[in-house]
Rosetta silent file (secondary structure, phi, psi, omega in degrees, C-alpha in Angstrom):
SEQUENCE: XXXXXXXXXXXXXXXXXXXXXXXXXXXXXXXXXXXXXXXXXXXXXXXXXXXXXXXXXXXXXXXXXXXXXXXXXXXXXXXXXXXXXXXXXXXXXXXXXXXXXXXXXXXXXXXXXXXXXXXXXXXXXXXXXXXXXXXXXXXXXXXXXXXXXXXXXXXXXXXXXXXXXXXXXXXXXXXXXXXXXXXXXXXXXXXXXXXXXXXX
SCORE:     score description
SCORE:     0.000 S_00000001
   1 L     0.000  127.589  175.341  -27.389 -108.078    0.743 S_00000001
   2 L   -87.555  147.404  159.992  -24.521 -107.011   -1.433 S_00000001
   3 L   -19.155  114.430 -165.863  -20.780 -107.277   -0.818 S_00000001
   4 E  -126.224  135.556 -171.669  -19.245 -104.240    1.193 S_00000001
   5 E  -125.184  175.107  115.817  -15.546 -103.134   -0.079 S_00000001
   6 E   170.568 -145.287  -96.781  -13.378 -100.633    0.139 S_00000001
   7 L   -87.944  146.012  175.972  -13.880  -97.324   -1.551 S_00000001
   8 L  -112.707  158.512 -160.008  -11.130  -96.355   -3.865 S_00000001
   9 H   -46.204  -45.947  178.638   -9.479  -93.080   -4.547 S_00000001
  10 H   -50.965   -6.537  145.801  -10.796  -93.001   -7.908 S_00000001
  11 H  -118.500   39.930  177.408  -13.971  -92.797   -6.758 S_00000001
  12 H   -43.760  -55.865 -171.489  -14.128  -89.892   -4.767 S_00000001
  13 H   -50.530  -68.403 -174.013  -16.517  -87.880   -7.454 S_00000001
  14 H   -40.851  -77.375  174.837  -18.944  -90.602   -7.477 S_00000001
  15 H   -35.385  -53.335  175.283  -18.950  -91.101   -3.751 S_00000001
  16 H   -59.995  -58.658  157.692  -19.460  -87.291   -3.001 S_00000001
  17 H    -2.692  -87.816  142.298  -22.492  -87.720   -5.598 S_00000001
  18 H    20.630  -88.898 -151.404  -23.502  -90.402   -3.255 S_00000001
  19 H   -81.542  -16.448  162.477  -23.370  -88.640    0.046 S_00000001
  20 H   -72.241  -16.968  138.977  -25.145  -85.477   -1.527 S_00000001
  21 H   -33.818  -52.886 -163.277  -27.965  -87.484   -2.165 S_00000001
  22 H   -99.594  -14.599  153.773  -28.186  -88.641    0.636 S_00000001
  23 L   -52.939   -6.527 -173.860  -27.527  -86.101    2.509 S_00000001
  24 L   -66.861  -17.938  172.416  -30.190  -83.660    0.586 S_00000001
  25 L  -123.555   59.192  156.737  -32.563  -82.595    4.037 S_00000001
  26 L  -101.840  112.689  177.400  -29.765  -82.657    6.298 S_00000001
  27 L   -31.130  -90.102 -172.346  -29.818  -79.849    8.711 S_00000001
  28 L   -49.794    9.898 -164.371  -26.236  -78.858    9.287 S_00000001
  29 L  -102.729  -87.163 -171.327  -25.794  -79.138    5.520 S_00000001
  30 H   -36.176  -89.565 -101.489  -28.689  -76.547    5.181 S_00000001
  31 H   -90.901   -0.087  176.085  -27.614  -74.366    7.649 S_00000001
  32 H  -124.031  -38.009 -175.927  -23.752  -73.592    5.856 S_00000001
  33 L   -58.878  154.648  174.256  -23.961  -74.706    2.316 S_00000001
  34 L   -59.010  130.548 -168.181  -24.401  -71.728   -0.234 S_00000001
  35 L   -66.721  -33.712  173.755  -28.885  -71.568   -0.202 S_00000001
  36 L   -66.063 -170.898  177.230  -28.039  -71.869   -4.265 S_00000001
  37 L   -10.903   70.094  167.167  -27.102  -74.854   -6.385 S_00000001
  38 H   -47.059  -46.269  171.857  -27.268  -76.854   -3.131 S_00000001
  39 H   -48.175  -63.323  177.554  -26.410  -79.920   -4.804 S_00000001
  40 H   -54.779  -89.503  170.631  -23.255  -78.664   -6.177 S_00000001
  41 H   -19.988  -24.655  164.520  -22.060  -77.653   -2.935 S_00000001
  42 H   -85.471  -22.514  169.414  -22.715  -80.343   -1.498 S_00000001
  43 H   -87.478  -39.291  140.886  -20.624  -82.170   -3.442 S_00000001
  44 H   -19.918  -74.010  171.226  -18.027  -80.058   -3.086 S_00000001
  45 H   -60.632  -28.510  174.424  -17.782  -80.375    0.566 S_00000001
  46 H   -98.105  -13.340  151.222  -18.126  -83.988    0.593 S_00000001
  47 H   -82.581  -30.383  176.793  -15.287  -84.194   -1.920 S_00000001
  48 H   -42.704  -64.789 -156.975  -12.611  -82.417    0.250 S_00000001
  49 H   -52.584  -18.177 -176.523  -14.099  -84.552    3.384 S_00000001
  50 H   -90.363  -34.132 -166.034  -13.327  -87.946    0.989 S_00000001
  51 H   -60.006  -49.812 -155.807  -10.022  -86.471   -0.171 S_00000001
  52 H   -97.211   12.741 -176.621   -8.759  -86.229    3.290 S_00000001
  53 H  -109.896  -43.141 -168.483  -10.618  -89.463    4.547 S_00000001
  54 H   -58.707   -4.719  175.466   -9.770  -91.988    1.388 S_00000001
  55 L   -93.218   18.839  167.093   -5.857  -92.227    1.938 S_00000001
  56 L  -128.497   24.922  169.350   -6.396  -93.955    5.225 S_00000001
  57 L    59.119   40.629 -173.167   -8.485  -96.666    3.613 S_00000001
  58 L   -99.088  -59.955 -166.086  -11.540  -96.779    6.191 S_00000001
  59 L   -30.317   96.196  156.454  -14.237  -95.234    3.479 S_00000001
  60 E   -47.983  145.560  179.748  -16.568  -98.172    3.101 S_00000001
  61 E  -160.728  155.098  145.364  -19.025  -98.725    0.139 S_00000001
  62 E   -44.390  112.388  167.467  -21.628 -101.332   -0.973 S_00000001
  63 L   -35.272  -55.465  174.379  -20.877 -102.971   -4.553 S_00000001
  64 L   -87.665   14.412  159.412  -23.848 -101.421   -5.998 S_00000001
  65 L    70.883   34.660  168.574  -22.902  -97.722   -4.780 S_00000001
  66 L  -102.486  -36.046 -172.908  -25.967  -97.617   -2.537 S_00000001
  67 E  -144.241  147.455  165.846  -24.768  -96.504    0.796 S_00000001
  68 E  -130.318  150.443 -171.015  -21.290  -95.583    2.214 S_00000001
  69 E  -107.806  150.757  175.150  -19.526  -95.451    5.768 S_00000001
  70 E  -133.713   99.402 -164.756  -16.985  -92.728    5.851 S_00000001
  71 E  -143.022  119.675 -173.894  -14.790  -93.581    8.817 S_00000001
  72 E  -103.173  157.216  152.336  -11.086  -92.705   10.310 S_00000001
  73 L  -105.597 -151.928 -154.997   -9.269  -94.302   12.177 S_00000001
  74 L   -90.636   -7.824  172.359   -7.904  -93.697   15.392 S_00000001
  75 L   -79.229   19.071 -176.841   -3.882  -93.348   14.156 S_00000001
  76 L  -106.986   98.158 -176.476   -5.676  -90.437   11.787 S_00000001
  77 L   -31.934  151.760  142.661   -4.445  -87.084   13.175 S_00000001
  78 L  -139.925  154.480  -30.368   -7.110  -84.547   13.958 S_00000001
  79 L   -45.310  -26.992 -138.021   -7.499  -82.043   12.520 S_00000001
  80 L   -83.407  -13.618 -174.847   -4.705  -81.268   10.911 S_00000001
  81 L  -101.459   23.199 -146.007   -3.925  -84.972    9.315 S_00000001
  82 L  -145.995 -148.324 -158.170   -7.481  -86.059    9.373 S_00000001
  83 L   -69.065  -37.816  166.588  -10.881  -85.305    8.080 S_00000001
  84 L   -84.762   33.701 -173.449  -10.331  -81.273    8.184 S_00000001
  85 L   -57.403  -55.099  176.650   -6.987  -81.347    6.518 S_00000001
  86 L   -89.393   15.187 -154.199   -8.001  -79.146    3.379 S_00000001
  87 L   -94.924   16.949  174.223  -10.323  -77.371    4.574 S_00000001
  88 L   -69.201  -21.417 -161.098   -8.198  -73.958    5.518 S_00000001
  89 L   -68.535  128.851 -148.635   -8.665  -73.385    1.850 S_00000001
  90 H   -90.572  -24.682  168.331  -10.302  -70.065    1.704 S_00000001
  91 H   -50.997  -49.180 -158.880  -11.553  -70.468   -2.277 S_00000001
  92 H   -69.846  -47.495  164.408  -12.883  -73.841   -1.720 S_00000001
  93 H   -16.914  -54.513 -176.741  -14.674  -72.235    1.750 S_00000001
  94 H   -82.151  -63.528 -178.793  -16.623  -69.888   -0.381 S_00000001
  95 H   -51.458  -11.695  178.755  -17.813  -71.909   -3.272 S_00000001
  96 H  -104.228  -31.691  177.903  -19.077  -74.250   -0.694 S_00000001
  97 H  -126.369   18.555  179.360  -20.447  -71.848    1.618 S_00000001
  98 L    66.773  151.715  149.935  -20.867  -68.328   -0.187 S_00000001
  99 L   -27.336  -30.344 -172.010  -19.434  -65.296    1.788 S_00000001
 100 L   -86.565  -19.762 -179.442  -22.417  -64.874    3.325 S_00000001
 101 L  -116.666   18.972 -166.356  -22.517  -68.300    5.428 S_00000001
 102 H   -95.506    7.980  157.702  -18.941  -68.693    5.381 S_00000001
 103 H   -92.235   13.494 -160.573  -18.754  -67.862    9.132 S_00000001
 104 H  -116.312  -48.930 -171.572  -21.240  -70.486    9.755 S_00000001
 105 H   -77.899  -57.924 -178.089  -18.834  -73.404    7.734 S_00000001
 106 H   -45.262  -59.616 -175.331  -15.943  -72.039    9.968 S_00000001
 107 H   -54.864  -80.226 -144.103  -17.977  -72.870   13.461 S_00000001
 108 H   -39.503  -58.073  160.653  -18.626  -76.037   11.816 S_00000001
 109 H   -52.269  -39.674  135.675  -15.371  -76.688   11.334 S_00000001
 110 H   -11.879  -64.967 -174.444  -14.316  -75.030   14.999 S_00000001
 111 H   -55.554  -61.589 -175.132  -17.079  -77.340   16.481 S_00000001
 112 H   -49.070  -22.161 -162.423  -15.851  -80.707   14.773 S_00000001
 113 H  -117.501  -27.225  163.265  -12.273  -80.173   16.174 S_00000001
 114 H   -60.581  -49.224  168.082  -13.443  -79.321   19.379 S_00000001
 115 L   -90.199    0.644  160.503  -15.815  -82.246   20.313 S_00000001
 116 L   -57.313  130.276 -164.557  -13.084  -84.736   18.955 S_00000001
 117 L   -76.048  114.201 -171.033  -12.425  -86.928   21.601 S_00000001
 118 L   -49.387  -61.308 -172.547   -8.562  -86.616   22.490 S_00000001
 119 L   -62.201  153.508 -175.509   -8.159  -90.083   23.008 S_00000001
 120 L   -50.572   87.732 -161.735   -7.594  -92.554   20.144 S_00000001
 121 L  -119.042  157.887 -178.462  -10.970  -93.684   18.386 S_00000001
 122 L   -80.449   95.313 -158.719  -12.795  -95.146   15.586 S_00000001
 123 E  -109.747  117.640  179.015  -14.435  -92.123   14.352 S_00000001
 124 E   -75.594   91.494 -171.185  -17.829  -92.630   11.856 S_00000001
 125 E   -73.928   -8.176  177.924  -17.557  -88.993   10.026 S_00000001
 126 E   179.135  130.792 -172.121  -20.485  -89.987    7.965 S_00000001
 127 E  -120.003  141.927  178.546  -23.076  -93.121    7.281 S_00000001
 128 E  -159.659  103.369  140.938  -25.243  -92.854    3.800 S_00000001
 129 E   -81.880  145.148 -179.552  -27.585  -94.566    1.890 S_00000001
 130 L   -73.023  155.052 -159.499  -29.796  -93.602   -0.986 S_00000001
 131 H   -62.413  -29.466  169.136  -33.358  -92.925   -0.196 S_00000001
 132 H   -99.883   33.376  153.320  -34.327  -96.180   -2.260 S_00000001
 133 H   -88.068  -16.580 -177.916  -31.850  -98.218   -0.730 S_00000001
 134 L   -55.532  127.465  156.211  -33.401  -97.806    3.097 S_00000001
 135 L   119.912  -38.277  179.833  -34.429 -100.298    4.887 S_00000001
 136 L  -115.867   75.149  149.803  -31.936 -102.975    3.790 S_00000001
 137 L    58.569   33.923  173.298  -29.791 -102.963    6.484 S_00000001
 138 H   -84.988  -42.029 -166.357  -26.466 -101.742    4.146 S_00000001
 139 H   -55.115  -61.103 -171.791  -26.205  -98.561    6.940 S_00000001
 140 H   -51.084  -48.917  178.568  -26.323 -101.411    9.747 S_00000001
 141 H   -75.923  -17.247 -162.346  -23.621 -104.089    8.097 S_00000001
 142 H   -87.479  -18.523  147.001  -21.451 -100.935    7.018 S_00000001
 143 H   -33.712  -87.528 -165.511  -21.784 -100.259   11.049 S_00000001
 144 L   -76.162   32.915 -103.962  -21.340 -103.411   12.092 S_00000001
 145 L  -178.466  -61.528 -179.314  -18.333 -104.258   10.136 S_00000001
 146 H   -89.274  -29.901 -172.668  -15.742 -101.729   11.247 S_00000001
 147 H   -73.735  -14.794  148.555  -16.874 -101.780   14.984 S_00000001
 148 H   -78.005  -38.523  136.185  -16.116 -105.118   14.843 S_00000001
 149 H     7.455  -49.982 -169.668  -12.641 -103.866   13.806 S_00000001
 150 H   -74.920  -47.231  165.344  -12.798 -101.937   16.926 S_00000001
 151 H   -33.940  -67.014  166.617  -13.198 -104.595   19.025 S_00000001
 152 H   -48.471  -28.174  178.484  -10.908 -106.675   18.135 S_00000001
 153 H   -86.288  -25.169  167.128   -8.459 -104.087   18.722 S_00000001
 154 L    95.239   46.275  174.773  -10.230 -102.889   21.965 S_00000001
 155 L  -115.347  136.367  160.621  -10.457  -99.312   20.774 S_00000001
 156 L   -57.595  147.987  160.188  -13.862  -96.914   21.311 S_00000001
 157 L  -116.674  118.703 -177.699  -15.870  -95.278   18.467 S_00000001
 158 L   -79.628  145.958  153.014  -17.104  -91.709   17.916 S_00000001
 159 E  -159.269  164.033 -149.942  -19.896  -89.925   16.178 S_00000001
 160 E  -141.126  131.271  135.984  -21.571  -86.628   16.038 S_00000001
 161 E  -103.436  148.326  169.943  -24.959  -86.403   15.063 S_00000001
 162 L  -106.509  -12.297 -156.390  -28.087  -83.388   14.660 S_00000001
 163 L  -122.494  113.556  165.252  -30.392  -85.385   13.934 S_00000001
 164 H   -28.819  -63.659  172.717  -32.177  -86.622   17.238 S_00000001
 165 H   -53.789  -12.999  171.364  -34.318  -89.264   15.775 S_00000001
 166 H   -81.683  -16.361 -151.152  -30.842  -91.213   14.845 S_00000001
 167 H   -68.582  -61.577 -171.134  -29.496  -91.332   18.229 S_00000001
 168 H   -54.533  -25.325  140.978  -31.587  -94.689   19.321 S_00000001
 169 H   -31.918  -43.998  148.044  -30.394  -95.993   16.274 S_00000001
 170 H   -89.677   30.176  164.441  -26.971  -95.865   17.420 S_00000001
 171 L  -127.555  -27.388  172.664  -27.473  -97.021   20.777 S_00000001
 172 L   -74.151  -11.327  171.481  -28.443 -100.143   19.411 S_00000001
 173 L   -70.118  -30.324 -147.825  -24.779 -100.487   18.174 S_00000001
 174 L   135.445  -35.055 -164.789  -23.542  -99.530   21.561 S_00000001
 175 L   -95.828  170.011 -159.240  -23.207  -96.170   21.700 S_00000001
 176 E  -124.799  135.234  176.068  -24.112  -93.947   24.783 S_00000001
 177 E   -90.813  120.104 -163.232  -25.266  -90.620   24.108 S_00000001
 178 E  -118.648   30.365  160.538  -22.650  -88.677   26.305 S_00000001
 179 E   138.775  174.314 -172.479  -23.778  -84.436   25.575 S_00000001
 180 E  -120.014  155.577  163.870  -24.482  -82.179   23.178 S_00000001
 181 E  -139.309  112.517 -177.063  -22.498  -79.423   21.459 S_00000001
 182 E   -90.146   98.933  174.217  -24.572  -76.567   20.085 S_00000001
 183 L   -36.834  135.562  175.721  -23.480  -74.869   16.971 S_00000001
 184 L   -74.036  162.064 -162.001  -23.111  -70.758   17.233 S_00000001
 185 L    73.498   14.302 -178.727  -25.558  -68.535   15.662 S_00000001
 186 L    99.664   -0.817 -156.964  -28.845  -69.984   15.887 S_00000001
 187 L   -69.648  177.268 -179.081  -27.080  -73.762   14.379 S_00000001
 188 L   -81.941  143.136  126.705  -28.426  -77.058   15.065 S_00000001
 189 E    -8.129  100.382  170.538  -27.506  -79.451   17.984 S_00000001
 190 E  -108.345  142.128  175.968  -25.110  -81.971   17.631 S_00000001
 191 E  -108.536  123.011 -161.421  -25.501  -84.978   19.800 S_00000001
 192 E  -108.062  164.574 -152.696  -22.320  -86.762   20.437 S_00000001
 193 E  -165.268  116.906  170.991  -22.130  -90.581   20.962 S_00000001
 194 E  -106.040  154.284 -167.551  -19.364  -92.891   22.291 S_00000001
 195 L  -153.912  108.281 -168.363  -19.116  -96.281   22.078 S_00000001
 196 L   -71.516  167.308  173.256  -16.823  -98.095   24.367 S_00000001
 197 L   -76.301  151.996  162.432  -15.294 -101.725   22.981 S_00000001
 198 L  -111.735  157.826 -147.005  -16.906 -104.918   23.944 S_00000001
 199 L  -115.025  129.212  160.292  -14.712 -107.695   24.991 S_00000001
 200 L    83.566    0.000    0.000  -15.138 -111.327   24.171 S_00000001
């Protein structure tokens, strides 16, 4: 098991690299990103979301740059001080989601600020490991790591998921799958998941 730090501004590029990797058959990705030079876009969009997440020093990483937690905390306004901070930007909109889907990256954004839980939470905006890093348990310590965080402080943790097959994953952490919010326009399913603190 390697050492988990973390992530510093200066390695924002690298990190979006990272999470577009890992991130390459993710549904809600497909459905908004520009259908060309997918990659690129994806990195794009995962640098804003690191822009506005690495100044509150939750973004987690592995030593050897295999998997990262992307995670605010609960003093991190949302939206407007928090993970959607740049994203009004109507240039960056389009190169990430072409004109033609860029009413599709707006619900996204719409959605995400909508199912944020008003009260004050640990929120995991993204967990990622590279496809040959799976399996050794860097998603699971980069998990279990901050949520101990949470604990100690006695604060809940949020996450949003689409992809169904994760949710019992995250129930073994804790979390309760408590509804769905269904993206406009034909979009994918997000299944949201709370996770109250445990005491002692």
């Amino acid at each position: 098991m390697t050492s988990l730090r973390v992530a510093r501004r200066d390695e924002a590029m690298a990190l979006a690299t990272l999470l577009a990797r890992a991130f390459a058959d993710d549904i809600v990705l497909d459905w908004f990103l520009r259908p060309w030079s997918r990659e690129s876009a994806a990195e794009l969009f995962f640098a804003q979301m690191l822009a506005d997440a690495l100044p509150h020093g939750k973004v987690r990483v592995d030593d050897s740059f295999c998997a990262c937690a992307v995670w605010l905390p609960p003093d991190a306004q949302h939206p407007s001080g928090g993970m959607w901070a740049g994203l009004a930007n109507a240039i960056w909109k389009l190169r990430v989601a072409s004109p033609f889907r860029l009413t599709r990256l707006n619900a996204v954004i719409q959605t995400s600020v909508e199912i944020h839980p008003p009260e004050p939470c640990y929120y995991l905006s993204f967990i990622a490991s590279l496809p040959e890093a799976r399996g050794r348990g860097l998603a699971s310590a980069l998990i279990d790591e901050t949520l101990a965080v949470a604990d100690a402080d006695g604060i809940p943790a949020f996450l949003e998921t689409a992809d169904a097959a994760k949710v019992g994953f995250y129930q073994r952490f804790g979390f309760k799958l408590t509804g769905q919010a269904q993206l406009p326009f034909g979009g994918p399913a997000l299944n949201l998941l709370w996770r109250a603190p445990r005491r002692g």
